[in-house]
mmCIF file of C-alpha atoms in Angstrom:
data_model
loop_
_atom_site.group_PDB
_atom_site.id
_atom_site.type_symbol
_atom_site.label_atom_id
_atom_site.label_comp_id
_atom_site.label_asym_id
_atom_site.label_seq_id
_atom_site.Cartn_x
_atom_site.Cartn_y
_atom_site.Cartn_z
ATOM 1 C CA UNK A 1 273.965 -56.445 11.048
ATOM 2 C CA UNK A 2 275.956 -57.085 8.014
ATOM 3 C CA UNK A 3 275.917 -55.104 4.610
ATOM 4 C CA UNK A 4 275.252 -57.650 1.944
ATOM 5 C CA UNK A 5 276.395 -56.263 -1.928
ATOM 6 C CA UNK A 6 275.860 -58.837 -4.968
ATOM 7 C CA UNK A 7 277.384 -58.249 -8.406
ATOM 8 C CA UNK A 8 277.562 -60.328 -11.836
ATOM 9 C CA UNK A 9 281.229 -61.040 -12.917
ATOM 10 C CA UNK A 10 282.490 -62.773 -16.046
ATOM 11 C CA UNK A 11 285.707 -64.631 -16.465
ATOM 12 C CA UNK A 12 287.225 -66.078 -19.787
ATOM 13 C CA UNK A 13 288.154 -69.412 -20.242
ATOM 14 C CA UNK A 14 291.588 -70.760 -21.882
ATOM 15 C CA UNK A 15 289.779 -72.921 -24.283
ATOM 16 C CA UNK A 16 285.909 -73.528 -25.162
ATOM 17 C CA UNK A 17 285.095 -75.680 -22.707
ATOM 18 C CA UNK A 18 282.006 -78.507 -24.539
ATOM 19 C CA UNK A 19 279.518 -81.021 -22.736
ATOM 20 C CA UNK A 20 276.414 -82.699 -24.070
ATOM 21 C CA UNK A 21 274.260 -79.779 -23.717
ATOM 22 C CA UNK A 22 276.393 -77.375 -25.728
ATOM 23 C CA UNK A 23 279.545 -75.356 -24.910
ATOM 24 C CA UNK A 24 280.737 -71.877 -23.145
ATOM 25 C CA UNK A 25 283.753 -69.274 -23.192
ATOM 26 C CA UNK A 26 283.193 -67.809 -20.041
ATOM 27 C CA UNK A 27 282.286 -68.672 -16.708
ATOM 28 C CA UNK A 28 279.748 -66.301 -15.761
ATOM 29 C CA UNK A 29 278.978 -66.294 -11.728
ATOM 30 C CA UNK A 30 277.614 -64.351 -8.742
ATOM 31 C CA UNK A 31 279.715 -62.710 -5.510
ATOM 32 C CA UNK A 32 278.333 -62.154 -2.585
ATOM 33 C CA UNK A 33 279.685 -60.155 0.017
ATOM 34 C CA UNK A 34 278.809 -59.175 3.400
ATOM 35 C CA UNK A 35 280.398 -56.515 5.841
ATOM 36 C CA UNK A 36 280.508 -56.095 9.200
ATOM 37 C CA UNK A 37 282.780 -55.201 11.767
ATOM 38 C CA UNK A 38 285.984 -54.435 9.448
ATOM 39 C CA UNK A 39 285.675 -57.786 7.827
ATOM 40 C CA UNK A 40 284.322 -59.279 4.805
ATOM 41 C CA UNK A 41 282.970 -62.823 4.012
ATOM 42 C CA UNK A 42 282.854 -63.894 0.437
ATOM 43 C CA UNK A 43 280.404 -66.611 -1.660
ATOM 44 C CA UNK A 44 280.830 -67.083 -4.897
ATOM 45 C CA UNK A 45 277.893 -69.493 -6.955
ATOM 46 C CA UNK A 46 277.253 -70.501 -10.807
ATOM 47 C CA UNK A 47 273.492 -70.217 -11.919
ATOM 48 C CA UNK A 48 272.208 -73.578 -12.955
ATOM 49 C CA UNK A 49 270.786 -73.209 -16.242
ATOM 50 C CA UNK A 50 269.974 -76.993 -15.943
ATOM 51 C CA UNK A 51 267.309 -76.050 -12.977
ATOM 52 C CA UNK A 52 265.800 -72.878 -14.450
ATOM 53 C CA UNK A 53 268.119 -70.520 -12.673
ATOM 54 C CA UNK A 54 269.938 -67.284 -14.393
ATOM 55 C CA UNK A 55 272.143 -64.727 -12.818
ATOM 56 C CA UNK A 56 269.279 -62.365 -12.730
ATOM 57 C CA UNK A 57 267.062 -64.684 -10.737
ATOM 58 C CA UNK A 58 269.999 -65.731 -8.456
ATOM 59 C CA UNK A 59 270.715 -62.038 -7.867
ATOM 60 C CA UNK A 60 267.179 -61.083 -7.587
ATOM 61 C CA UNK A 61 267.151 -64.054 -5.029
ATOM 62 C CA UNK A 62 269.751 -62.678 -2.975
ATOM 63 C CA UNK A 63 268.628 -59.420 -2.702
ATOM 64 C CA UNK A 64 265.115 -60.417 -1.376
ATOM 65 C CA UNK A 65 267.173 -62.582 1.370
ATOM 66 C CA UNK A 66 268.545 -59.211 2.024
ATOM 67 C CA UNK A 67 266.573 -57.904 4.889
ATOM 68 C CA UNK A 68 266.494 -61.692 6.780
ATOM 69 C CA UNK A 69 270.154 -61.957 6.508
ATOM 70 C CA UNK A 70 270.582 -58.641 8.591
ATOM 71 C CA UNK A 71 267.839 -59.643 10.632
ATOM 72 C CA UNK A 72 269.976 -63.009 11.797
ATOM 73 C CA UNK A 73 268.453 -65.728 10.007
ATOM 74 C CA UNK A 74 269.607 -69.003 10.193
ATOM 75 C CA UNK A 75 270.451 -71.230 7.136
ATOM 76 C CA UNK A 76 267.183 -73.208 7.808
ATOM 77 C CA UNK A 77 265.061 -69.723 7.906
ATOM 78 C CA UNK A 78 267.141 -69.248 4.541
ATOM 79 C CA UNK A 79 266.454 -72.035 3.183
ATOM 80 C CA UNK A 80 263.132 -72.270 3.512
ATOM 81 C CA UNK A 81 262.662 -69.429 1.769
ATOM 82 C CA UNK A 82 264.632 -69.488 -0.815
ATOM 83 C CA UNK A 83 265.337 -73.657 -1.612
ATOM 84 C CA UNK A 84 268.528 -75.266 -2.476
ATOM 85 C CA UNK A 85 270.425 -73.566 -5.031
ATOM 86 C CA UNK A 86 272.940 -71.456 -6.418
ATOM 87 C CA UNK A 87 272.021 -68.087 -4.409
ATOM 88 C CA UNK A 88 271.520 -69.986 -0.994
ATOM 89 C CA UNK A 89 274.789 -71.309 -1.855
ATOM 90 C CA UNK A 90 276.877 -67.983 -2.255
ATOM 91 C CA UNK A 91 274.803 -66.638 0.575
ATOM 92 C CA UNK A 92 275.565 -69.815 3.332
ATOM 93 C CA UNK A 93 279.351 -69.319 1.992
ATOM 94 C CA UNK A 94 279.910 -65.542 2.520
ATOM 95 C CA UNK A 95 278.265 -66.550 6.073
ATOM 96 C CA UNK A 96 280.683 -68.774 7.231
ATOM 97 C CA UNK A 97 283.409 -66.843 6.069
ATOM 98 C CA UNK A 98 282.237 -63.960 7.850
ATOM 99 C CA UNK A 99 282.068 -65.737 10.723
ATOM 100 C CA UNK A 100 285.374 -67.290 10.162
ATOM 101 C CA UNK A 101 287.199 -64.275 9.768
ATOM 102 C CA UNK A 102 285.671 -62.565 12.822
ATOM 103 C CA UNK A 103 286.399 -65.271 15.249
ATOM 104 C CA UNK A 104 289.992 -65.950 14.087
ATOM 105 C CA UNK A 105 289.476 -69.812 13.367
ATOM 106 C CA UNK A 106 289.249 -71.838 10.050
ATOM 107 C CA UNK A 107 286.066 -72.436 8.643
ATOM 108 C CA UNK A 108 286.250 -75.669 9.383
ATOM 109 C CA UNK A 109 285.603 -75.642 13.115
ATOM 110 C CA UNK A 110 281.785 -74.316 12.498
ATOM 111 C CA UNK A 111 281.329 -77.955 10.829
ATOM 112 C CA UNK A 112 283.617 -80.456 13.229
ATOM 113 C CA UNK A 113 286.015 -81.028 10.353
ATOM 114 C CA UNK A 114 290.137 -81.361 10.123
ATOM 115 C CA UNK A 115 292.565 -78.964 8.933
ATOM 116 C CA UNK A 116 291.974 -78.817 5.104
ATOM 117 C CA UNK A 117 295.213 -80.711 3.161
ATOM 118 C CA UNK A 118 296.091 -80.523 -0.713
ATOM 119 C CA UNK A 119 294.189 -83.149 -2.775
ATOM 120 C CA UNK A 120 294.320 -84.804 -6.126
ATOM 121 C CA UNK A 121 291.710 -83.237 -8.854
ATOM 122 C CA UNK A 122 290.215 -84.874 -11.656
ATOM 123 C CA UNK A 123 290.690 -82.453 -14.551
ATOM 124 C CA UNK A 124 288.604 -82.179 -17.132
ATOM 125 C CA UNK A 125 288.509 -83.233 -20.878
ATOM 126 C CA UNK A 126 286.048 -81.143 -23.365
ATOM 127 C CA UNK A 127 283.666 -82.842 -25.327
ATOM 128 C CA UNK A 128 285.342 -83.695 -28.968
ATOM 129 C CA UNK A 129 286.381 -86.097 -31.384
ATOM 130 C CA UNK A 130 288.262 -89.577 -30.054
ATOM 131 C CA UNK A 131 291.477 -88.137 -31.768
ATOM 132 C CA UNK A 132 291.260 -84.938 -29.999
ATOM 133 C CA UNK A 133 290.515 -86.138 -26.932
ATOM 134 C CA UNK A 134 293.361 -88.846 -26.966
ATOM 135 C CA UNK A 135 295.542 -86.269 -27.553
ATOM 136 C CA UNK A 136 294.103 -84.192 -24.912
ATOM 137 C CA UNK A 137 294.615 -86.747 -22.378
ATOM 138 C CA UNK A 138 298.107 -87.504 -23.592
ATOM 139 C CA UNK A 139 298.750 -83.716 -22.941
ATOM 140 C CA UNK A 140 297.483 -84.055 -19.267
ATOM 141 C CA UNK A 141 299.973 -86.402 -18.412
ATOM 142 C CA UNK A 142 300.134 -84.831 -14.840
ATOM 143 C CA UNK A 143 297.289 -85.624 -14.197
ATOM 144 C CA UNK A 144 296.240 -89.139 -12.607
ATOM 145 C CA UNK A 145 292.623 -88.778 -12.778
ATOM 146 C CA UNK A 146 290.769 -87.789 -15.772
ATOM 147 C CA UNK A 147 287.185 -87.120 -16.183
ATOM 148 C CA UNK A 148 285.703 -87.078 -19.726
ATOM 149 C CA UNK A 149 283.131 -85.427 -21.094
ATOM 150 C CA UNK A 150 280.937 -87.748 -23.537
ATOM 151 C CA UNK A 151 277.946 -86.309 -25.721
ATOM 152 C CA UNK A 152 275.646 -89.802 -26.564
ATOM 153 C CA UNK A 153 275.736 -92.653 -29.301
ATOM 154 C CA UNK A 154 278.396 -94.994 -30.191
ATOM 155 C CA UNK A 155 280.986 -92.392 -30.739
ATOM 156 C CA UNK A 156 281.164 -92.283 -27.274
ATOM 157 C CA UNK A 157 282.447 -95.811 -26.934
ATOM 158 C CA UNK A 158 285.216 -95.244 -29.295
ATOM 159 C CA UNK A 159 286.133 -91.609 -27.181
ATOM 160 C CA UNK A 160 286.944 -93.942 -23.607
ATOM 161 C CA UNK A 161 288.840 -96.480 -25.919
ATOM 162 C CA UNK A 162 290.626 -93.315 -27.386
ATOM 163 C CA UNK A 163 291.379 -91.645 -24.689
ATOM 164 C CA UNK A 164 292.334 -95.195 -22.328
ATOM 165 C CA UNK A 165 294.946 -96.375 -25.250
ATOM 166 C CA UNK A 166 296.147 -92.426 -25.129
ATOM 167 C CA UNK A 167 296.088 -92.503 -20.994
ATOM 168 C CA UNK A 168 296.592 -96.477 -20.051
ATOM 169 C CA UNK A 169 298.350 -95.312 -16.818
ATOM 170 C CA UNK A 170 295.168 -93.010 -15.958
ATOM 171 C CA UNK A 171 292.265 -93.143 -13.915
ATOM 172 C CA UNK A 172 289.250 -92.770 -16.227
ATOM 173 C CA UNK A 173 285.619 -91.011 -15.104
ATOM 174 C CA UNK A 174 283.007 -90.012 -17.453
ATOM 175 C CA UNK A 175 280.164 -87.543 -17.433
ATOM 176 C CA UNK A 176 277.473 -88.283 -20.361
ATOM 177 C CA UNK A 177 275.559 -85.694 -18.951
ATOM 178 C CA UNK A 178 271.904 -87.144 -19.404
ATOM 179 C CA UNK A 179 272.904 -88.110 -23.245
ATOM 180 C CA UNK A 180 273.258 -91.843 -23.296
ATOM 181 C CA UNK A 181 269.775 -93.310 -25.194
ATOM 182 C CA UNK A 182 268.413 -89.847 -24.647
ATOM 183 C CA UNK A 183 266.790 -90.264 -27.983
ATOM 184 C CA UNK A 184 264.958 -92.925 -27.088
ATOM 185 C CA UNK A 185 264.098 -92.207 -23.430
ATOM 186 C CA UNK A 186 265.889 -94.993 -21.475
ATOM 187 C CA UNK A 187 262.650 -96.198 -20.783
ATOM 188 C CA UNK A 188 263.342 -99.867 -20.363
ATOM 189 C CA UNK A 189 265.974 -101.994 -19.539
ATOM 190 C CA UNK A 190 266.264 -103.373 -22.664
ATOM 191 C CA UNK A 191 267.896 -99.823 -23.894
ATOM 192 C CA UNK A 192 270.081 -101.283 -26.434
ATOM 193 C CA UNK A 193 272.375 -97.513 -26.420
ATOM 194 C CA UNK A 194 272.709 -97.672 -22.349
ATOM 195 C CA UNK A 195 273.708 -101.116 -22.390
ATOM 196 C CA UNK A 196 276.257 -100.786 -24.761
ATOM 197 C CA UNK A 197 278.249 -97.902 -23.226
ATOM 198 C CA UNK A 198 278.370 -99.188 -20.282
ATOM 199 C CA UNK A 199 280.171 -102.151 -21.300
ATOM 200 C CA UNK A 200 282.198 -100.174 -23.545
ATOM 201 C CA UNK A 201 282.652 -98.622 -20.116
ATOM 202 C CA UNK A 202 283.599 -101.196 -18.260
ATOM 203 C CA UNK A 203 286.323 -102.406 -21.380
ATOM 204 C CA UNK A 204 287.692 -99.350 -21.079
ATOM 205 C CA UNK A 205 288.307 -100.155 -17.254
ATOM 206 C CA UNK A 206 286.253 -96.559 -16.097
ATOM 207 C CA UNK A 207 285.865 -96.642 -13.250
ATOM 208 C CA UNK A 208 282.650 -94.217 -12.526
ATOM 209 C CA UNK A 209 279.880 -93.024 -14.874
ATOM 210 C CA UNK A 210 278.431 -89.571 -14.038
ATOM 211 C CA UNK A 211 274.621 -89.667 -15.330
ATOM 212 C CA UNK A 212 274.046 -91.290 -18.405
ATOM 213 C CA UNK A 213 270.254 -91.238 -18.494
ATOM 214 C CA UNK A 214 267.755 -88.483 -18.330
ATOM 215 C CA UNK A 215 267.063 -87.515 -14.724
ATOM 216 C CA UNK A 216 263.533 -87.883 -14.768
ATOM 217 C CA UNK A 217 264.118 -91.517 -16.813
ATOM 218 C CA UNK A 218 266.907 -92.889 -14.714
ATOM 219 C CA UNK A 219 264.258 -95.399 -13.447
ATOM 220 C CA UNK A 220 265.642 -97.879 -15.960
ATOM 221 C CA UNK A 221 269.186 -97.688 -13.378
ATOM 222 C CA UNK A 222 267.378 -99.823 -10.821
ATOM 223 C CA UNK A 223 266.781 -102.761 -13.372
ATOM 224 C CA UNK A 224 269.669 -103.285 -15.220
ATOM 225 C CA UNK A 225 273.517 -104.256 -13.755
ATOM 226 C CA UNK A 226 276.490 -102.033 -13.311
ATOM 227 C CA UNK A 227 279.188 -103.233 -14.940
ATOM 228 C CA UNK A 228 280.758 -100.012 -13.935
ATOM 229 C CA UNK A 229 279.161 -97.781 -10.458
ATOM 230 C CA UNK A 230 277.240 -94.791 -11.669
ATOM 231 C CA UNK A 231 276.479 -91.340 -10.208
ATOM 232 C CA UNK A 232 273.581 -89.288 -9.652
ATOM 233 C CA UNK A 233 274.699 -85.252 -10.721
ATOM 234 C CA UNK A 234 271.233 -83.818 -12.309
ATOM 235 C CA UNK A 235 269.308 -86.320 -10.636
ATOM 236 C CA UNK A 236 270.744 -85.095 -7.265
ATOM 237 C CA UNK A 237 268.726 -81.520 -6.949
ATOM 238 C CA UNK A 238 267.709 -79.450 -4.230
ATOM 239 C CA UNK A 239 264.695 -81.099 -3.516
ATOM 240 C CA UNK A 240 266.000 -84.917 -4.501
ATOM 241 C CA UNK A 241 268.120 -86.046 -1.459
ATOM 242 C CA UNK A 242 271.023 -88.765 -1.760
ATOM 243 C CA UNK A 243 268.506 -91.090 0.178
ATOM 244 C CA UNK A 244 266.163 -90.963 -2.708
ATOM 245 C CA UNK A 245 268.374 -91.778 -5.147
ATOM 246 C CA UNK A 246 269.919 -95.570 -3.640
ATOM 247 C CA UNK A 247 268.249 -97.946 -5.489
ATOM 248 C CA UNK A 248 269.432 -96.416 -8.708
ATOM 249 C CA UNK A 249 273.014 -95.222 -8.312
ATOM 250 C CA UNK A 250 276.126 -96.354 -6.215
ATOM 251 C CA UNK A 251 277.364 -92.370 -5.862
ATOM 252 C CA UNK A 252 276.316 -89.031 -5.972
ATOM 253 C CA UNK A 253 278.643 -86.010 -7.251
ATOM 254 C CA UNK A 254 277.652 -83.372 -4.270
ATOM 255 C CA UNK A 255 278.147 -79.663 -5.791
ATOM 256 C CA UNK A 256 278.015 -76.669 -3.226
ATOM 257 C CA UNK A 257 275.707 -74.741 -6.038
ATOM 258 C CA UNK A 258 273.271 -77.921 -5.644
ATOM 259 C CA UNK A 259 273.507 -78.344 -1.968
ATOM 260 C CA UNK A 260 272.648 -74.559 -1.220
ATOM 261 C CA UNK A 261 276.583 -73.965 -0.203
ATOM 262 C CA UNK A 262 278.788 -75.987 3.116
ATOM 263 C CA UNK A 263 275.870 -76.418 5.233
ATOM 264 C CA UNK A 264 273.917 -77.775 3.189
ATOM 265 C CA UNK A 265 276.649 -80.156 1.369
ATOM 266 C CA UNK A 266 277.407 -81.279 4.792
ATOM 267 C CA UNK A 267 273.868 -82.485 5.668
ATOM 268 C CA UNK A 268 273.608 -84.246 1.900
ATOM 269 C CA UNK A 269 277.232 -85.898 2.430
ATOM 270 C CA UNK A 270 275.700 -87.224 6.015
ATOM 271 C CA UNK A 271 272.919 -88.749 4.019
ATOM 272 C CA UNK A 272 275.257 -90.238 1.572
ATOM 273 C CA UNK A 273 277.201 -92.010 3.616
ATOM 274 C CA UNK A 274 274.141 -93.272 5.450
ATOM 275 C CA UNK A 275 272.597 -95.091 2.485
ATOM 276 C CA UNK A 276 275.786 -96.101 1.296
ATOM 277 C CA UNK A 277 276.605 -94.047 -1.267
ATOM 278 C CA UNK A 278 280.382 -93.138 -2.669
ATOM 279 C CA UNK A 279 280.651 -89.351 -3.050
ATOM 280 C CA UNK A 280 282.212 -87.479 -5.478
ATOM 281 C CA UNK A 281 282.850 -83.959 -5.048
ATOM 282 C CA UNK A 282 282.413 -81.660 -7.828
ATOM 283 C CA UNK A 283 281.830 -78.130 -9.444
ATOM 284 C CA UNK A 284 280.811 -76.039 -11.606
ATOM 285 C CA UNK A 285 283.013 -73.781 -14.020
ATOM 286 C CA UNK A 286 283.847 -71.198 -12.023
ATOM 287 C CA UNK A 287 286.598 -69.456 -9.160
ATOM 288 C CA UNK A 288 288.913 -70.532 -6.717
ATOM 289 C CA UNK A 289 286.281 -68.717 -4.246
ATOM 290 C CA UNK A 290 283.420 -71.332 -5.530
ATOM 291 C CA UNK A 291 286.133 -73.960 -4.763
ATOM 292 C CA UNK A 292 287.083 -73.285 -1.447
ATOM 293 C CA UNK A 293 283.948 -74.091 0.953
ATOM 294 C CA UNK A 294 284.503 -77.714 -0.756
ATOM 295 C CA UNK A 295 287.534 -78.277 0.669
ATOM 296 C CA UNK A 296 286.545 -78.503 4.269
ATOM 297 C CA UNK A 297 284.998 -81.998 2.824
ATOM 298 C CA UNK A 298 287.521 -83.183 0.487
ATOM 299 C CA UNK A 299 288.576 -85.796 2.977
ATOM 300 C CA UNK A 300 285.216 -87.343 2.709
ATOM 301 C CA UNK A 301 285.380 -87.785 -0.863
ATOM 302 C CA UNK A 302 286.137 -91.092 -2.758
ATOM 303 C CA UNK A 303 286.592 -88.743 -5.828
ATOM 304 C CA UNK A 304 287.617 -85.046 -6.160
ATOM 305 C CA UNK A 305 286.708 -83.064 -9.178
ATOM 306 C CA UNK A 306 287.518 -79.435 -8.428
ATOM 307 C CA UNK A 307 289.587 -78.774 -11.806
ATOM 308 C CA UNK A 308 286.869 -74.967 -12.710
ATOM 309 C CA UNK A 309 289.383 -72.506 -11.835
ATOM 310 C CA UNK A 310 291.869 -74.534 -14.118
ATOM 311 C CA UNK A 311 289.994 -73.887 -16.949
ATOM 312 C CA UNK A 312 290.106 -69.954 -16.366
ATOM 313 C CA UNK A 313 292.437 -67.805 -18.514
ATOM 314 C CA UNK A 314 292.572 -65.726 -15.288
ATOM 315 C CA UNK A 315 291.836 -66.739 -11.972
ATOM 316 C CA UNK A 316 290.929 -64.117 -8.871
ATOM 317 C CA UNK A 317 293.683 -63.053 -6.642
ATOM 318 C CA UNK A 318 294.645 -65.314 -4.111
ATOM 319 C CA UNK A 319 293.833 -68.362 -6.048
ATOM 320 C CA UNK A 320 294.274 -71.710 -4.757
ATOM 321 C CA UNK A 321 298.039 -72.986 -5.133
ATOM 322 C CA UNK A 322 298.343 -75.372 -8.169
ATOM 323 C CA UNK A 323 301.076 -78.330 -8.718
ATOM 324 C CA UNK A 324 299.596 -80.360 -11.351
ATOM 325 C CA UNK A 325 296.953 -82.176 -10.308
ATOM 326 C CA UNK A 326 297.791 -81.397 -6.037
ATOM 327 C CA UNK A 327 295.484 -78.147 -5.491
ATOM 328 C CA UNK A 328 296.257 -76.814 -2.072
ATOM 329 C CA UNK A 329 293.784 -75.407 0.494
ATOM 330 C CA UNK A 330 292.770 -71.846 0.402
ATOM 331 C CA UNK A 331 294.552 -69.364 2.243
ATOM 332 C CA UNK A 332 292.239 -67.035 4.480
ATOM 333 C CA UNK A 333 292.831 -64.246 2.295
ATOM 334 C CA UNK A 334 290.820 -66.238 -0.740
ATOM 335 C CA UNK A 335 288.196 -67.780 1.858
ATOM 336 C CA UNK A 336 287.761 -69.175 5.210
#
């Protein structure tokens, strides 16, 4: 039976790091660790603050899982009583790399999947002015793939044009974050504020749009055209599936803290890719060790946005290899 401990830890960031819904300095997550038999597996999560959860409730989570994970329980016993979320997710993780390291293989084996390889990252540009982020862009010139943080309104049209004059060799993504024609619900399809960014968008030759509309008012997606494809990332929860989501979005952003860690990403990329959907996969700000589980499905992934351990002024040890914008897979002493 393994010995499960669970601890808060804080790391700083090089740079405030802004979205729509306001901005952070650290990256505040939860380990998990469990021991048995002279080794120990690892899961690291990031509360969702966007889904009620806190690192006292995630901890407090764990810890009543506590008693079923030494009893054996499966990830479906574990699931069932604890949903989708950030805690399942850094429990599921520490699991498999338990399990890993005591057989000797790669983590990928529990889950059918190739070797990991290096892949190409988005990285990420903090919400600010079109000046700042033009020149933010132009200092990421090693990067090929950019994702942009946008806050709502008009400015936002003149931040892509900013940023693709800055960056014209660049592949652009955005992430509104539920802000475009928040104000005004996105009710209809007549939303004069959706309508508008998106063809300032599309102008702007972006190629994906991470949730502009409220989650709970993204009915309005189904109605209108998509001058650019658009992604479900709040919409996409632990109780709304990829499957639910098709006649609204052309790609979901699957994050490990979302899915309720690998086993459960891998049963919400399945669904994905059997309605159709393009996947993007992405993360929270956190650790290398939050990064790692992700990529045993990297090669499933029409985008890759792992950039959070990037954005640390310190990283843990054993962090994954960096060249640019190449990250390369973790070695067994970080995870699997």
């Amino acid at each position: 039976m393994p010995e499960l401990s669970v601890t808060a830890e804080r790391f700083a960031l090089r740079t405030p790091f802004r979205i729509a819904r306001g901005s952070k300095t650290h990256a505040d997550v939860v380990l998990v660790s469990l021991h048995a038999h002279g080794c120990t597996g690892r899961g690291e999560c990031v509360p969702y603050a966007r889904y009620g959860e806190t690192i006292d409730s995630v901890i407090a989570q764990v810890r009543d899982a506590e008693a079923s994970i030494a009893g054996g329980a499966s990830w479906d016993d574990l699931e069932a009583r604890l949903g989708r979320g950030a805690a399942l997710n850094a429990i599921d993780t520490a699991m498999v790399d338990l399990a890993a390291k005591r057989r000797g293989v790669p983590a990928g084996t529990f889950f059918g999947q190739p070797p990991a390889a290096a892949v190409t990252t988005a990285v990420t540009l903090s919400l600010d002015s079109p000046d700042l982020m033009a020149e933010a862009a132009r200092a990421a010139a090693a990067f090929p793939l950019l994702k942009l943080k946008l806050g709502g309104g008009h400015q936002d049209a003149n931040r892509m044009h900013a940023v693709r004059r800055a960056r014209p060799d660049a592949r652009l993504i955005v992430d509104a974050n539920e802000a475009w024609a928040s104000q005004a619900g996105a009710t209809t399809a007549a939303d004069g504020e959706l309508i508008f960014l998106l063809t300032a968008a599309a102008d702007a030759d972006i190629e994906l749009v991470e949730q502009p509309v409220p989650a709970d008012a993204d009915h309005v997606l189904a109605d209108i055209a998509h001058p650019v494809p658009i992604c479900a990332d709040e919409a996409l929860s632990g109780t709304v599936m990829p499957y639910d989501l098709a006649d609204r979005y052309d790609a979901v952003n699957l994050k490990l803290d979302k899915a309720g860690g690998p086993t459960g990403l891998m049963q919400m990329l399945t669904d994905a890719q059997a309605v159709g959907l393009d996947v993007m996969l992405g993360c929270m700000v956190a650790t290398s060790l939050a990064m790692a589980p992700a990529f045993l499905f990297t090669h499933q992934a029409r985008w890759v946005d792992l950039d959070g351990p990037l954005l640390l002024a310190e990283d843990r040890p054993h962090a994954l290899r960096a060249e640019g914008a190449t990250l390369h897979p973790p070695s067994p002493a970080l995870w699997g």
